Coordinates of C-alpha atoms and ligand atoms in Angstrom, one line a residue:
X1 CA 97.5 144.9 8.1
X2 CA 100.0 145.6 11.4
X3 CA 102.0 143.4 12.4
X4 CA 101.6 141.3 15.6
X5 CA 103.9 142.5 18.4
X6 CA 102.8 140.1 20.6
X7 CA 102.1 136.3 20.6
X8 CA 101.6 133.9 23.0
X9 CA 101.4 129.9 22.5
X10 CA 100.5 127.4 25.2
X11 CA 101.1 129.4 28.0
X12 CA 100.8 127.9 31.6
X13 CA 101.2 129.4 34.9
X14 CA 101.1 127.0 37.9
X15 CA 101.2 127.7 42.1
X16 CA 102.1 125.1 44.6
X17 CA 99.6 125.0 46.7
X18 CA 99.7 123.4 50.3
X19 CA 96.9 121.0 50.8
X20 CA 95.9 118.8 54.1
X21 CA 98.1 117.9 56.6
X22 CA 99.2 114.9 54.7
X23 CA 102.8 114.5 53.1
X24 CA 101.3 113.3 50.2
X25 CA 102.4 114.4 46.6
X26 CA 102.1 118.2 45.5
X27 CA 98.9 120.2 43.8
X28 CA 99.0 122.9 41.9
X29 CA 96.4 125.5 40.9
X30 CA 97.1 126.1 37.1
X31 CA 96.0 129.8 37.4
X32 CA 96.7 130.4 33.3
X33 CA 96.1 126.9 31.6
X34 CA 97.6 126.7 27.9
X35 CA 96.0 130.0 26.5
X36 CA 97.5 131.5 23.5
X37 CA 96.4 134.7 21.8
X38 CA 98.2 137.4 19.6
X39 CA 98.3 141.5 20.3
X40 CA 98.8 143.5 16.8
X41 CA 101.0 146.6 17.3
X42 CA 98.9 149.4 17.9
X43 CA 96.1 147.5 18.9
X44 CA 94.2 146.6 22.1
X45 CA 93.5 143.3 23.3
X46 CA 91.3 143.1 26.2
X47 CA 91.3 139.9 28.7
X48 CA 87.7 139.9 30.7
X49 CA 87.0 137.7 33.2
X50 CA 85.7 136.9 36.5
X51 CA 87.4 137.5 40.0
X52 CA 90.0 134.6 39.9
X53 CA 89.7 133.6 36.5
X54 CA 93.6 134.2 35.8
X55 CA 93.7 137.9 34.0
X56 CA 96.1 139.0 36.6
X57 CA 98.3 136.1 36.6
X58 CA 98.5 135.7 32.4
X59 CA 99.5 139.4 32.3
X60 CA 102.5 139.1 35.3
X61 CA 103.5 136.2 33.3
X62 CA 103.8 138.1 29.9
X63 CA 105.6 140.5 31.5
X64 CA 108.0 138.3 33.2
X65 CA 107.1 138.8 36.5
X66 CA 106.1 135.9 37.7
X67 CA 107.2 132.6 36.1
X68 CA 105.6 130.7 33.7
X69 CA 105.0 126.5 33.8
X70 CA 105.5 126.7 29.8
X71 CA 104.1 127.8 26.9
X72 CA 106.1 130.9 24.9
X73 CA 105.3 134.8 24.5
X74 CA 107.1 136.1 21.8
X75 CA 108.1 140.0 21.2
X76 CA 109.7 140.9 18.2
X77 CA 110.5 137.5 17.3
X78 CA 111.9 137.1 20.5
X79 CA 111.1 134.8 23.5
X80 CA 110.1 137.0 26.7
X81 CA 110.8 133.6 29.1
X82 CA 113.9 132.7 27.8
X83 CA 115.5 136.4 27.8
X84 CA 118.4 136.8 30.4
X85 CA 121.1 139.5 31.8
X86 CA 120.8 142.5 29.0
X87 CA 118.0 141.2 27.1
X88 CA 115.9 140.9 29.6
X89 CA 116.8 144.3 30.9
X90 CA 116.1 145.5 27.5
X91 CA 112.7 143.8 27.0
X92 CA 111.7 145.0 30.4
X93 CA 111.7 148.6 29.1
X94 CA 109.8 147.3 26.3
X95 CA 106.8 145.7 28.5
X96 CA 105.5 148.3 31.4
X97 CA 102.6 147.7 33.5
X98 CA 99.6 150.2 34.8
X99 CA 98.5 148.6 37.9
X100 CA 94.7 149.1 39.5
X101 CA 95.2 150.6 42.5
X102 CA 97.1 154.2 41.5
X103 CA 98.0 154.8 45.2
X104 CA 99.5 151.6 46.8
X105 CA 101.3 151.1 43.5
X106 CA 103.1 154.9 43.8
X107 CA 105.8 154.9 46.6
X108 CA 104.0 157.6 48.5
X109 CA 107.7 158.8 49.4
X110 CA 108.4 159.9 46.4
X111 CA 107.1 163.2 44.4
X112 CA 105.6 162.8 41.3
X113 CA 108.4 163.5 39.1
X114 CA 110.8 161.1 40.4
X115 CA 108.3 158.7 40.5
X116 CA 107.9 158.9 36.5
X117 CA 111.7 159.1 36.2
X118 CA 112.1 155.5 37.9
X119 CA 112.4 153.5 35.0
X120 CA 114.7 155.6 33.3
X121 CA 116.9 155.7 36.4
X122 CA 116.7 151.8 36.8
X123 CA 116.2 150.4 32.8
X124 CA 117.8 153.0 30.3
X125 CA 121.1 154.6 29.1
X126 CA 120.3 158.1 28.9
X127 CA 121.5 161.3 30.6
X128 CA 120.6 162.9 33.5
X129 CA 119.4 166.2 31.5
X130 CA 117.6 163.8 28.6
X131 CA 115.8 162.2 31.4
X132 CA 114.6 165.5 32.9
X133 CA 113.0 166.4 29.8
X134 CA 111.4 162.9 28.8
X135 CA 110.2 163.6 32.4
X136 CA 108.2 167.0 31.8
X137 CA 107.1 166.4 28.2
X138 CA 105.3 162.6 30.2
X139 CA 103.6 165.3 32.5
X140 CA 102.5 167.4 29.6
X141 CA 101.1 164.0 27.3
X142 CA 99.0 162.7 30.5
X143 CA 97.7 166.0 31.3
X144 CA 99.5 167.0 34.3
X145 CA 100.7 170.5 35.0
X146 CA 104.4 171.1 35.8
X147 CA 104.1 172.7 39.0
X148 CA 102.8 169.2 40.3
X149 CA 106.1 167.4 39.8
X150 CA 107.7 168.0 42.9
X151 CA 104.0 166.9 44.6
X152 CA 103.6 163.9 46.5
X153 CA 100.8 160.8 45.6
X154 CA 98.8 161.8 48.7
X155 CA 98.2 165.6 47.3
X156 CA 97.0 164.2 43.7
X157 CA 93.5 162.6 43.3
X158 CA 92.5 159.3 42.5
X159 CA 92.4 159.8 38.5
X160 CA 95.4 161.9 38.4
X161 CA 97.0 159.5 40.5
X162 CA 97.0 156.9 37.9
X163 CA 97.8 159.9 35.2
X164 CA 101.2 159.6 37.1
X165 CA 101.3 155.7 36.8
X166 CA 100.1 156.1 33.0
X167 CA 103.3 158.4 32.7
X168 CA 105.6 155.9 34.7
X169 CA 104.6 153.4 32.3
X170 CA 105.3 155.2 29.3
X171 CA 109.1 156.5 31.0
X172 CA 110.8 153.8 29.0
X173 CA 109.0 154.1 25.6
X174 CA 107.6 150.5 25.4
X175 CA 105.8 149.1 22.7
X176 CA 103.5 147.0 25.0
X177 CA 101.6 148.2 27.7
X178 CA 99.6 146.2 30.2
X179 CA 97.0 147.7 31.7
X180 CA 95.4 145.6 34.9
X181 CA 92.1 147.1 35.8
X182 CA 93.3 150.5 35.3
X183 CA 89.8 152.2 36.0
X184 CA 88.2 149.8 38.4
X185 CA 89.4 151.7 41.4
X186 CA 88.2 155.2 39.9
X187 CA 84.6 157.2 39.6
X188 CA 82.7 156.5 36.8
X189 CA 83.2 160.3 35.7
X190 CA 87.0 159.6 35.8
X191 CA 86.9 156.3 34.5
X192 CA 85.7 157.9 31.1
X193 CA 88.5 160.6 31.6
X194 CA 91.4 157.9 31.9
X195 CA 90.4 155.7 29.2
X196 CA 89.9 158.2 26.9
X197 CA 93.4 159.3 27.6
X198 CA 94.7 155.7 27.4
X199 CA 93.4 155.7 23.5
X200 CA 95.1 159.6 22.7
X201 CA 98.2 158.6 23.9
X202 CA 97.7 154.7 22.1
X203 CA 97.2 157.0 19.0
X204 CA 100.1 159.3 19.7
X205 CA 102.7 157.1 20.5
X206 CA 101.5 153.8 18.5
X207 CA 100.9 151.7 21.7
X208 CA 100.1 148.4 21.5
X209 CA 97.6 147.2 24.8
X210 CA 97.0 144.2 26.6
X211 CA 93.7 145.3 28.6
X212 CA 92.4 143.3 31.7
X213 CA 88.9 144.0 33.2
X214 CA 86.6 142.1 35.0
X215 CA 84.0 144.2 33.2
X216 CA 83.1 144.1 29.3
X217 CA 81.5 147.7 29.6
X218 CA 85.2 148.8 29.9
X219 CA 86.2 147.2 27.7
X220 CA 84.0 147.9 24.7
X221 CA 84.9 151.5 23.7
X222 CA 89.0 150.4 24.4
X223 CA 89.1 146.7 22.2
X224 CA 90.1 146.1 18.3
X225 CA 89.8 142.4 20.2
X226 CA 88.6 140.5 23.2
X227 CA 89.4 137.1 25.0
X228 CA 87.2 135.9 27.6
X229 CA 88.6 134.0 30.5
X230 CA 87.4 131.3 33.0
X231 CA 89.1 129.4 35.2
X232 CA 92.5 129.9 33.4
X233 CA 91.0 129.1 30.1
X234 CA 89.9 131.2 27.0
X235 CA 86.3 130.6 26.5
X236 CA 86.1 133.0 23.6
X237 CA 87.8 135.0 21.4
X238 CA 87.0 137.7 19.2
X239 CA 87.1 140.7 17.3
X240 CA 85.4 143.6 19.3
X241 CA 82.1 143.9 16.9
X242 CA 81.7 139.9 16.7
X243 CA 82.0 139.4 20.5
X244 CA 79.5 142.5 21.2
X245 CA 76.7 141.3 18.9
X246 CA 77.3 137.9 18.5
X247 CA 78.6 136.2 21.3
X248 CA 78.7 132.5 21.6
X249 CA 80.1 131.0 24.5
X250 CA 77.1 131.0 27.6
X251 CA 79.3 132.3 29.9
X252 CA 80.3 135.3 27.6
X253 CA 76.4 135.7 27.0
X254 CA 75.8 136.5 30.7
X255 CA 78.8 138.6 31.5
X256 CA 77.2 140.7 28.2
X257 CA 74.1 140.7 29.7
X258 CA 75.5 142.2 32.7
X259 CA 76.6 145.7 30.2
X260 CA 74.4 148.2 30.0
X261 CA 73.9 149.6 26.9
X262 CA 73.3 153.0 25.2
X263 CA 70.6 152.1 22.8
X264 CA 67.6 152.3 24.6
X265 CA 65.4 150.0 22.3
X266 CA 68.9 147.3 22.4
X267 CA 68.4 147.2 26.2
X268 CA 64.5 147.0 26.4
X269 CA 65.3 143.1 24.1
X270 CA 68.0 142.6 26.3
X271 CA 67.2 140.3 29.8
X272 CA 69.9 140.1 31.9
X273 CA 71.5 136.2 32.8
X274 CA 72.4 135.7 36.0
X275 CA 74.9 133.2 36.5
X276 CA 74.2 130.6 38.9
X277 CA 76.2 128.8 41.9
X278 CA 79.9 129.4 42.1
X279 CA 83.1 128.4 39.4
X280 CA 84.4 125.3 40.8
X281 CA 87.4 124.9 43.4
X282 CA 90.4 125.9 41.2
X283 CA 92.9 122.5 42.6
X284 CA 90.2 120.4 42.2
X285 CA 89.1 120.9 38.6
X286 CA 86.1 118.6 37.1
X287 CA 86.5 116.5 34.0
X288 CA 84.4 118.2 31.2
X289 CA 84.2 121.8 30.7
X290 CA 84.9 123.9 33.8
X291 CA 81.8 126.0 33.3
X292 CA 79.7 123.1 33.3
X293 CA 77.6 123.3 36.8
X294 CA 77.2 126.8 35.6
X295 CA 75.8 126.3 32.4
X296 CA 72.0 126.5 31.6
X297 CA 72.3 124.7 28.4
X298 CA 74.7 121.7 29.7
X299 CA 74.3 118.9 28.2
X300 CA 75.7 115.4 29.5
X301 CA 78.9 115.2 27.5
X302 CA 80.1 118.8 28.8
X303 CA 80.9 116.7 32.0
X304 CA 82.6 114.2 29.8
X305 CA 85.6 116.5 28.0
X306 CA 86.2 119.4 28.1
X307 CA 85.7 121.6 24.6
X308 CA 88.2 122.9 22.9
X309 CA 88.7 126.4 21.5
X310 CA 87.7 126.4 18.0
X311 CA 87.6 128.6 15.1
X312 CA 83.9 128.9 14.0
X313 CA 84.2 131.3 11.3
X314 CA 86.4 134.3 10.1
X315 CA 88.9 134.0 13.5
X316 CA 85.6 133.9 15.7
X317 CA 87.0 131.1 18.6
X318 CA 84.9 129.3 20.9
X319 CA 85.3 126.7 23.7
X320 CA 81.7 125.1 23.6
X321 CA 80.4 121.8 22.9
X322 CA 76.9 123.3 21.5
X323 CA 78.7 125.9 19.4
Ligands
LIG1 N1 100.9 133.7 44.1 C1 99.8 132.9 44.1 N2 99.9 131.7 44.8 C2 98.8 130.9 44.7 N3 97.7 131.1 44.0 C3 97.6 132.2 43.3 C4 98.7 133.2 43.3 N4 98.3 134.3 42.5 C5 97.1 134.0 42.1 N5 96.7 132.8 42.5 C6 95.4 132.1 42.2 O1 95.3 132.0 40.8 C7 94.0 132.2 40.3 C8 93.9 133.4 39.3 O2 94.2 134.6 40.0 P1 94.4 136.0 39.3 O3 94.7 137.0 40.3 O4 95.2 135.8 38.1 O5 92.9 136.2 38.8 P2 92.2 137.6 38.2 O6 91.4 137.1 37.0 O7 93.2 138.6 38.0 O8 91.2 138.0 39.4 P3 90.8 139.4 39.9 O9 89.7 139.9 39.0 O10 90.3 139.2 41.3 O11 92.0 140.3 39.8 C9 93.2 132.4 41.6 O12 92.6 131.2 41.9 C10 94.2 132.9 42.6 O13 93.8 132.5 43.9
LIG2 S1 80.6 122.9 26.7 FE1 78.6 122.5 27.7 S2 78.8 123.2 29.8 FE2 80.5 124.1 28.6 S3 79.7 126.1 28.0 FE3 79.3 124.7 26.3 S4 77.2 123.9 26.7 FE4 77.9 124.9 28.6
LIG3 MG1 93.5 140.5 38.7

C-alpha cells in the first residue's frame, strides 16, 4: 500500500465579495467549502467539476498560492499553510503546477530552455553547470529535441508548448504535481499525446498527481481516484472503477452520461442526462443541498439540510440524501 503524500482536512477558501451599494456587513463566496481528500504517492487524484465549481481555487490553495479560510493540507507530515521563510521555499519546489493555457502561462520572452531552468534559478541550491544538465535531460523526458532550447513559446505548437510547461514543472523534482486542465486547451489528437506522457513520466519519476478537469472523459484513463465537485463541495468520491460503473450521486450520473464511451453495446444502454436550469448564485447559497433545483429525484428534505458526505461501502463517499 503507498503511502499518502497528500492530505487535506476541512479545507476552506473564502473571497470578499462587494455586494450593493449598502455599507452593510461583508459576504463571501466560499469558493472551496470544507473538502478534505487524500493523494497516495504515485497516484493520481482527479477533481471534476463544473465551470465555477471550485477545482481551480482548491488546487491554488494546496499549493499555497492563494490563501486558505482554514482547514489543513498536509505533506510529509507537514502543514503546507503554516510553512514560512525556508520551509516554505522548500515545499514550494516540492508542489509545481501545469497550468491550462501552455502559452499565456510561458513568458513569451523567454526561450524554452530558460524557461524550464526558472525554478531552479529561483527555488534550488544547485550549480550553474548541474542546472544546465537537469535542463537538457527535462527536454529529452518530455520529448523535446535539443536544438529547440534556445526557441521561443511562439515557434513551438500548442502540445509542445505545454511539453515545456510539463518540463518547468518537473525543474525542481517535486513529489506533487498539480495539473489544472492541462489538455483542455489542446486537439483531441494532442490531448491523447500529453496525457499519455503525463502517465510515462508519473511512472518514471514516481509522481504523485492532483488532476483537475471539467471533463470525466479525461479523466478516466489518468485516475487511481476521483472527487467530484459542486459548488465548493465534494459530492462524490471514489476509486476510478467504482465511480465509472457505479456512480451514485445524480449530479455525477449526468456529467457520466455526458462521456462517451468505447464500448459500443455500453453506449447504445447509455441515455445521456441533461442537467437542467443553472447551479445556484454562489453568495447566496440555499439551505439544503446545493444541487437541489437541479436534481430530478429531489425530494422535500434535500431543501431542508444539506447531506453530508458519507462512506457507503469500501471508501465509496457520497453527499446524497437518497443514497
Ligand atoms: N479571486 C477571486 N475572487 C472572487 N471570486 C473568485 C476568485 N477566484 C474564484 N472565484 C470564484 O470562486 C468560484 C470557484 O472558481 P474556480 O475558478 O475555483 O472554479 P473552477 O472549478 O476552477 O472553474 P473552471 O472550470 O471555470 O476553471 C467561482 O464562483 C469563482 O467566480
Ligand atoms: S440530496 Fe436530494 S437534491 Fe441533493 S443530490 Fe441527493 S436527491 Fe438530489
Ligand atoms: Mg478552473
Amino acid at each position: 500500500m503507498p503511502k499518502t503524500l497528500l492530505d487535506v482536512d476541512g479545507l476552506t477558501v473564502r473571497f470578499e465579495v462587494k455586494r450593493g451599494s449598502g455599507w452593510g456587513k461583508k459576504s463571501y463566496l466560499y469558493a472551496v467549502d470544507d473538502i478534505s481528500f487524500e493523494v497516495k504517492q504515485g497516484e493520481t487524484l482527479s477533481i471534476v467539476g463544473e465551470s465555477g465549481s471550485g477545482k481551480t481555487t482548491a488546487a491554488l490553495a494546496v499549493a499555497r498560492l492563494v490563501p486558505a479560510h482554514s482547514g489543513t493540507v498536509m505533506l510529509d507530515d507537514g502543514n503546507v499553510l503554516e510553512k514560512q521563510g525556508e520551509d516554505l521555499r522548500q515545499t514550494r519546489q516540492k508542489v509545481q503546477f501545469i497550468f491550462q493555457d501552455p502559452y499565456s502561462s510561458l513568458n513569451p520572452r523567454k526561450r524554452a530552455d530558460s524557461i524550464v531552468r526558472e525554478p531552479l534559478d529561483n527555488l534550488s541550491e544547485k550549480s550553474e553547470d548541474e542546472k544546465t544538465t537537469i535542463v537538457a535531460e527535462l527536454f529529452e523526458a518530455v520529448g523535446l529535441r535539443p536544438e529547440q532550447m534556445k526557441l521561443f513559446p511562439h515557434q513551438f505548437s500548442g502540445g509542445q508548448r505545454q511539453r515545456i510547461g510539463i518540463a518547468r514543472a518537473l525543474a525542481t523534482q517535486p513529489e506533487l504535481i498539480i495539473c489544472d486542465e492541462p489538455v483542455s486547451a489542446l486537439d483531441v489528437a494532442v490531448q491523447a499525446q500529453i496525457l499519455n506522457l503525463l502517465r510515462k513520466l508519473q511512472r518514471e519519476y514516481n509522481l504523485t498527481y492532483l488532476f483537475i478537469s471539467h471533463d470525466l472523459g479525461v479523466v478516466q484513463h489518468m485516475s487511481d481516484a476521483i472527487a467530484v465537485m459542486y459548488m465548493g463541495k465534494i459530492v462524490e468520491h471514489a476509486d476510478r472503477i467504482s465511480l465509472f460503473t457505479s456512480p451514485r450521486h445524480p449530479y455525477t450520473q449526468a456529467l457520466l452520461s455526458a462521456v462517451p464511451t468505447v464500448d459500443r453495446t455500453q453506449r447504445a444502454k447509455q441515455k445521456r442526462i441533461l442537467i437542467p436550469g443553472d447551479p445556484p448564485d454562489p453568495i447566496n447559497l440555499p439551505k439544503g443541498c446545493r444541487f437541489a433545483n437541479r436534481c430530478p429525484i429531489a425530494e422535500a428534505q434535500c431543501s431542508q439540510t444539506e447531506p453530508e458526505l458519507k462512506d457507503v461501502g469500501q471508501g465509496h463517499k457520497v453527499a446524497c440524501h437518497l443514497v
